[in-house]
Every structure is written in C-alpha cells, then in structure tokens.
Short mmCIF file of C-alpha atoms and ligand atoms in Angstrom, two decimals:
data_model
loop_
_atom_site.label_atom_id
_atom_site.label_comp_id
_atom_site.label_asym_id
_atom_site.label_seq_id
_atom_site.Cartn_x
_atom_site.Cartn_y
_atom_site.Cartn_z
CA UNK A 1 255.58 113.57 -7.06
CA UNK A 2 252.57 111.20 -7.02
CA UNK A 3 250.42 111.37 -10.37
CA UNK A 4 246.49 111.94 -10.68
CA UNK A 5 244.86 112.80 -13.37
CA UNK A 6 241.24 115.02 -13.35
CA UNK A 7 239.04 113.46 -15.70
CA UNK A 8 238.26 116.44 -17.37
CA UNK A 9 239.24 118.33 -21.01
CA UNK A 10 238.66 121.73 -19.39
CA UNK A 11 241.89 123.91 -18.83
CA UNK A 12 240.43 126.01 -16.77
CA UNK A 13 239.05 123.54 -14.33
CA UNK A 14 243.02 121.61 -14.37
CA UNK A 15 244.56 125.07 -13.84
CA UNK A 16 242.34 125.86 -10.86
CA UNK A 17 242.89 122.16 -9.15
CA UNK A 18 246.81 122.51 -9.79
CA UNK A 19 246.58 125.65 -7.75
CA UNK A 20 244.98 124.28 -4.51
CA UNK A 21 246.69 120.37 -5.00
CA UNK A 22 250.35 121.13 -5.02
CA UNK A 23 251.42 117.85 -3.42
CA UNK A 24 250.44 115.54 -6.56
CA UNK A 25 251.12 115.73 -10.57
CA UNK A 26 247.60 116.83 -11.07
CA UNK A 27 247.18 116.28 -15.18
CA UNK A 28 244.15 115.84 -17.84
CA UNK A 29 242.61 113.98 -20.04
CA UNK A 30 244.58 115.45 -22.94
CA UNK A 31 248.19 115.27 -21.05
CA UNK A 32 247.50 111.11 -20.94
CA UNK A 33 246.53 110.69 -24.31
CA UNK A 34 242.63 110.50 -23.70
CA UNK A 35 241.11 112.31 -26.70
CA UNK A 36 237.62 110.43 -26.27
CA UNK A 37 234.69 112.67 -24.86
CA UNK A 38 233.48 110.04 -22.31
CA UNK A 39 229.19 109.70 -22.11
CA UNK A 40 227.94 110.78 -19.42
CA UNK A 41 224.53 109.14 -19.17
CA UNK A 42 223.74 108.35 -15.91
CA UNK A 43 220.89 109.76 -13.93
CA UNK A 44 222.30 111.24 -11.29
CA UNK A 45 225.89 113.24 -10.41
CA UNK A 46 227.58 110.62 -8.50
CA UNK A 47 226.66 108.14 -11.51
CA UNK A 48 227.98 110.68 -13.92
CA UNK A 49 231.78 111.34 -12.07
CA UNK A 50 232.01 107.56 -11.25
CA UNK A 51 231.79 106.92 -15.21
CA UNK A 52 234.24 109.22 -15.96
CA UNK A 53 236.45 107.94 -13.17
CA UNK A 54 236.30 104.56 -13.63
CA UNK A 55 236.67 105.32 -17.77
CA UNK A 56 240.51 106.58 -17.08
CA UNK A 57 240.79 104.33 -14.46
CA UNK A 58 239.72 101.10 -16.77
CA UNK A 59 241.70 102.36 -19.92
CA UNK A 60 244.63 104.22 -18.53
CA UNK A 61 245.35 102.16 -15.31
CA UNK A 62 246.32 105.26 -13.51
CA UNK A 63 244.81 106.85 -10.14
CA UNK A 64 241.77 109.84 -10.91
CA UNK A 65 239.28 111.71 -9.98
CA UNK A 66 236.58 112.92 -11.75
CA UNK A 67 233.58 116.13 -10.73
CA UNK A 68 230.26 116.42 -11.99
CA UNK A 69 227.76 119.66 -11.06
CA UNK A 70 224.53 120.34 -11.23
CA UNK A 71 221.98 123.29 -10.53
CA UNK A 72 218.90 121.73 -8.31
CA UNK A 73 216.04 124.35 -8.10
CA UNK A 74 213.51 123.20 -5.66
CA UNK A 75 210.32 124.59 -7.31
CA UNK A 76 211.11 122.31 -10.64
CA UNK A 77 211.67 119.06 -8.48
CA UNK A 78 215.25 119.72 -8.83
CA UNK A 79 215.85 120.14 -12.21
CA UNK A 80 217.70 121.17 -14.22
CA UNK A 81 220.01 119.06 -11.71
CA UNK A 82 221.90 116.17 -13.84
CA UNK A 83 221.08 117.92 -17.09
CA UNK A 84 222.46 121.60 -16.14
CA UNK A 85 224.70 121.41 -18.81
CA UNK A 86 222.13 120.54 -21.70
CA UNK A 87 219.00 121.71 -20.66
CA UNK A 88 218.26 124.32 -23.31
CA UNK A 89 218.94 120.54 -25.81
CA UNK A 90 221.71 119.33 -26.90
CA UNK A 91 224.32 122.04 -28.37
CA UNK A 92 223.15 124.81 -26.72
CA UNK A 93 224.72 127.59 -25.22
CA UNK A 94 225.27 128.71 -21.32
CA UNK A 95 223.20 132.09 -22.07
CA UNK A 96 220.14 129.60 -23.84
CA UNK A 97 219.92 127.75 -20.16
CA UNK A 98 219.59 131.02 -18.39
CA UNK A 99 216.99 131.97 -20.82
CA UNK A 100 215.25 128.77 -20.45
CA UNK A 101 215.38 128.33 -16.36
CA UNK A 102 213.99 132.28 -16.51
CA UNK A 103 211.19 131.09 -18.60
CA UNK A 104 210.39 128.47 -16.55
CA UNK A 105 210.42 130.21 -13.04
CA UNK A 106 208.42 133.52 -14.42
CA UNK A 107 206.04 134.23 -11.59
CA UNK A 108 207.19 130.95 -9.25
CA UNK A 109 207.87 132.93 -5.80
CA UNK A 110 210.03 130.12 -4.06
CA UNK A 111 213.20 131.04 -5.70
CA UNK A 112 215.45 128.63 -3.41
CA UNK A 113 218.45 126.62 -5.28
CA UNK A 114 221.39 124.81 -4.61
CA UNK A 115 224.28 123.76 -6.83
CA UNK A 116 226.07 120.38 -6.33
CA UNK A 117 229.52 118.96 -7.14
CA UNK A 118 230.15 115.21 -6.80
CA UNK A 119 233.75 113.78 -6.83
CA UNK A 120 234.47 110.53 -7.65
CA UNK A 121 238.50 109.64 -6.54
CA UNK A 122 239.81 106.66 -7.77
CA UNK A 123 242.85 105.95 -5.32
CA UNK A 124 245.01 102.54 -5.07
CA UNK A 125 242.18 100.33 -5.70
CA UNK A 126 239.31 102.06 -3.56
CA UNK A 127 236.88 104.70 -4.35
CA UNK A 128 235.90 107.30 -2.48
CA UNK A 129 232.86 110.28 -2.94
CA UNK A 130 233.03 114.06 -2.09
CA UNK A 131 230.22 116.47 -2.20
CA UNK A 132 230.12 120.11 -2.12
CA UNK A 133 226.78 122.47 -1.76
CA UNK A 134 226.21 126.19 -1.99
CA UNK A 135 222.48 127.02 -0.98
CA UNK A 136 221.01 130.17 -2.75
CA UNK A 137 218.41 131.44 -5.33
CA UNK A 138 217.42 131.74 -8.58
CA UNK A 139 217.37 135.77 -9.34
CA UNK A 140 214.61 136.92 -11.68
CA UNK A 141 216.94 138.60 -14.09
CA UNK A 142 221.22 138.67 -15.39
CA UNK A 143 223.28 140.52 -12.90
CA UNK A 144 227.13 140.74 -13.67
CA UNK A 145 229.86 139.32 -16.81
CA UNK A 146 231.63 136.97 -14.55
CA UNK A 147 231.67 133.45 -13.90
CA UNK A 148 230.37 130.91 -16.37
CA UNK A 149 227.19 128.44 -17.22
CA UNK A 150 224.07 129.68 -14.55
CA UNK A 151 226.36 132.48 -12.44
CA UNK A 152 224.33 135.63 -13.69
CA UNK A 153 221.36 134.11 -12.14
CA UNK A 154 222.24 132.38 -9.00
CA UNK A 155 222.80 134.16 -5.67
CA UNK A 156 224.11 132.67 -2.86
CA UNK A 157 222.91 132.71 0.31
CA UNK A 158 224.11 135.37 2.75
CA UNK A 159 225.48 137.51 -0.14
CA UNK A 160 223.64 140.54 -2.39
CA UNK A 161 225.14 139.96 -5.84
CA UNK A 162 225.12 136.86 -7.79
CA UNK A 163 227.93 134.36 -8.52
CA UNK A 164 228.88 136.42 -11.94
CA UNK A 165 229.15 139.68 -9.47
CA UNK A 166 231.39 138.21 -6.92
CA UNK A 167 234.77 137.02 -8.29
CA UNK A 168 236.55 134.47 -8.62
CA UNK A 169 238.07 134.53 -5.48
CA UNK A 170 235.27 134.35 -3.33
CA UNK A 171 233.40 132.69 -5.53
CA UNK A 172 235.97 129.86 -5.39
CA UNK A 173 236.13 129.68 -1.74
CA UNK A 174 232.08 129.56 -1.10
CA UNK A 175 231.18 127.49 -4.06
CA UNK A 176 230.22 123.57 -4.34
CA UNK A 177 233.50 122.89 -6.88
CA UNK A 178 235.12 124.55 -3.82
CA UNK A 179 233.76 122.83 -1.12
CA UNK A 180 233.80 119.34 -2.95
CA UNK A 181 237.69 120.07 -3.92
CA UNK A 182 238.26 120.97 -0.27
CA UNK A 183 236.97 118.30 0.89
CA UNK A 184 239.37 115.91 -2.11
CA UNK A 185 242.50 117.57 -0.92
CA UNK A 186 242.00 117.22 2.99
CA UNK A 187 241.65 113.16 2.02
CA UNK A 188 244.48 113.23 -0.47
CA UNK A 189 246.66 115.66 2.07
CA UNK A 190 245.66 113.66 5.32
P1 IMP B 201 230.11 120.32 -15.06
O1 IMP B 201 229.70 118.99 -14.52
O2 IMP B 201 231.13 121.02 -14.21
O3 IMP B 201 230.50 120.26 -16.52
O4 IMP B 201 228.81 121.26 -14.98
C1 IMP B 201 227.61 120.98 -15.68
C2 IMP B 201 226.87 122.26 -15.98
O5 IMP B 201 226.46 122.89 -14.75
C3 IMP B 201 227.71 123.33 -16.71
O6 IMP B 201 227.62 123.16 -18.10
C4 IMP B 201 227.04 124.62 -16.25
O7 IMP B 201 225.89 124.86 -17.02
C5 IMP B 201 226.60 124.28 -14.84
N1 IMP B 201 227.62 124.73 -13.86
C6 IMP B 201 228.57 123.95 -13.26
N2 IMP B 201 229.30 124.68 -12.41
C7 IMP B 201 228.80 125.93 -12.46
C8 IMP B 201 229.16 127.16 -11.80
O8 IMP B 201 230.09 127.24 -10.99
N3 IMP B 201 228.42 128.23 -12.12
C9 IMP B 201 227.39 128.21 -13.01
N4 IMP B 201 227.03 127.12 -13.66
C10 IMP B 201 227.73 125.98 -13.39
#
C-alpha cells in the first residue's frame, strides 16, 4: 500500500482521514519522525498548508498532504479567517475565541459565515489544491458540548442547531474538512 503522510500532530484528525482513505498508508507527523511544530506564518490558508506540505516534503522526501481552516465572518472583513486558531492571542483556549468573536459581533445583525479548509497534496513531484466550504452563521450565544474550536457558535446553513448540536456524523459529511477531504480522495482514488 502506497504511503502519505498528513502533515498534522493531531490524532484525531489522522484517525478520521484513515477512515475515509483506505487505499493508501495514511500516517503523521509523529509516525515519520517529525517532532518539529512547523510555523505557520503565511497570510492566507493555501500559504499556510503549502508550508506544511512542502516542510515534510523538503525534509522527509516522502509524498503529503497538508489542511489548514479558517472561520471567515463577513461582517469583520473575514476575520478571524487565517488566525481562527489564535485569535483570542497566542495560547489561548477554543472557549476564549468564542468569547472573543461574541464580543465582537454583539449587536452586528449580518450574522453570515463560512468556514474554509485548504489542502495542499504533494504527489510525485506536482502539487495540487483542494478547498472545502460550509456557508452558515455566527449564533448569538453557545448551543451544544460537541465538536471542537468555533462549533457552539456556528450554524450551518439549512440546519437549526449548530455544528456542536449535530454530530459527528453529519457534521463530517456537510463540513469544509469534509468537503475538502472529499474532494483529496476522489483525486487520489481516480
Ligand atoms: P486547523 O487549521 O484545522 O488547525 O484549524 C484552525 C482553527 O480553526 C482551529 O484552531 C479552530 O479554532 C478552528 N476550526 C477548524 N476547524 C473547525 C471546526 O470544524 N469547527 C470549529 N472550529 C474549527
């Protein structure tokens, strides 16, 4: 079986991907040796997976692929977009950006959001890009325990609880990481 590695430390990310990509080896960071936490300081997603896909791909000389997400609210130009991850500063925690994004959409009506996953897929040589996008909004309060990062707070569209409320499942088959990785394994499967 061919190997690819996911340029990412996060079990639960590698566990989900080894689920849907059964035809390849799909291994991480840790499983080839690759300790370092790779900066990402680009200014945009695609900049962001292409460094950590080109990092492995540089060091390791081995074929990858690498995601990077971000939440783009349209009343804040975007943001917090590249910098979902830190936006509450540097060290903070998933329940200090919901706090934060709350704070700074108190009394904005135009609610409308979208989160974005970029892949970048290193592959004999070439590179290739895959985007995924779920459209929704930015609820004006926590609903539900599940999910991760900006879930309690983001509904998406067409559905009446938030991404915490709806499961994995579904969540996983209507979300950007799912659309992007859908996208990934009809290349990598074609
Ligand atoms: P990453 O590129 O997957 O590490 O995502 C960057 C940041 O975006 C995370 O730290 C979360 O704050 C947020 N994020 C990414 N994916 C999701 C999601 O599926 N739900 C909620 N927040 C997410």
């Amino acid at each position: 079986m061919r190997k690819l590695v996911f340029a990412t430390h996060n079990l639960n990310k590698l566990e989900e991907i080894r689920e849907i990509l059964k035809s390849y080896d799909v291994v991480g960071l840790r499983d080839i040796g690759c300790d370092e936490d790779i900066v990402e300081d680009a200014d945009d997603l695609r900049g962001n997976a292409k460094i950590k896909a080109d990092y492995v791909t540089g060091n390791f000389h081995i074929d990858c692929f690498a995601d990077d997400t971000g939440l783009e609210v349209e009343a804040l130009d975007g943001a917090p977009g590249v910098y979902s991850a830190r936006y509450a500063g540097e060290g903070c925690s998933y329940h200090d950006n919901v706090v934060k994004l709350l704070g700074a959409m108190k009394g904005i009506e135009n609610r409308k959001a979208r989160f974005r996953t970029v892949i970048a897929l290193n592959l004999n040589g070439e590179q290739h890009f895959f985007e995924g996008i779920v459209n929704g909004k930015i609820l004006t309060e926590e609903h539900g325990e599940g999910g991760f990062g900006y879930d309690p707070i983001f509904q998406p569209d067409g559905f009446e609880q938030s991404f915490a409320e709806l499961g994995m499942e579904m969540k996983n088959k209507i979300s950007h990481r799912g659309r992007a990785i859908a996208k990934l394994m009809e290349f990598l499967e074609k």
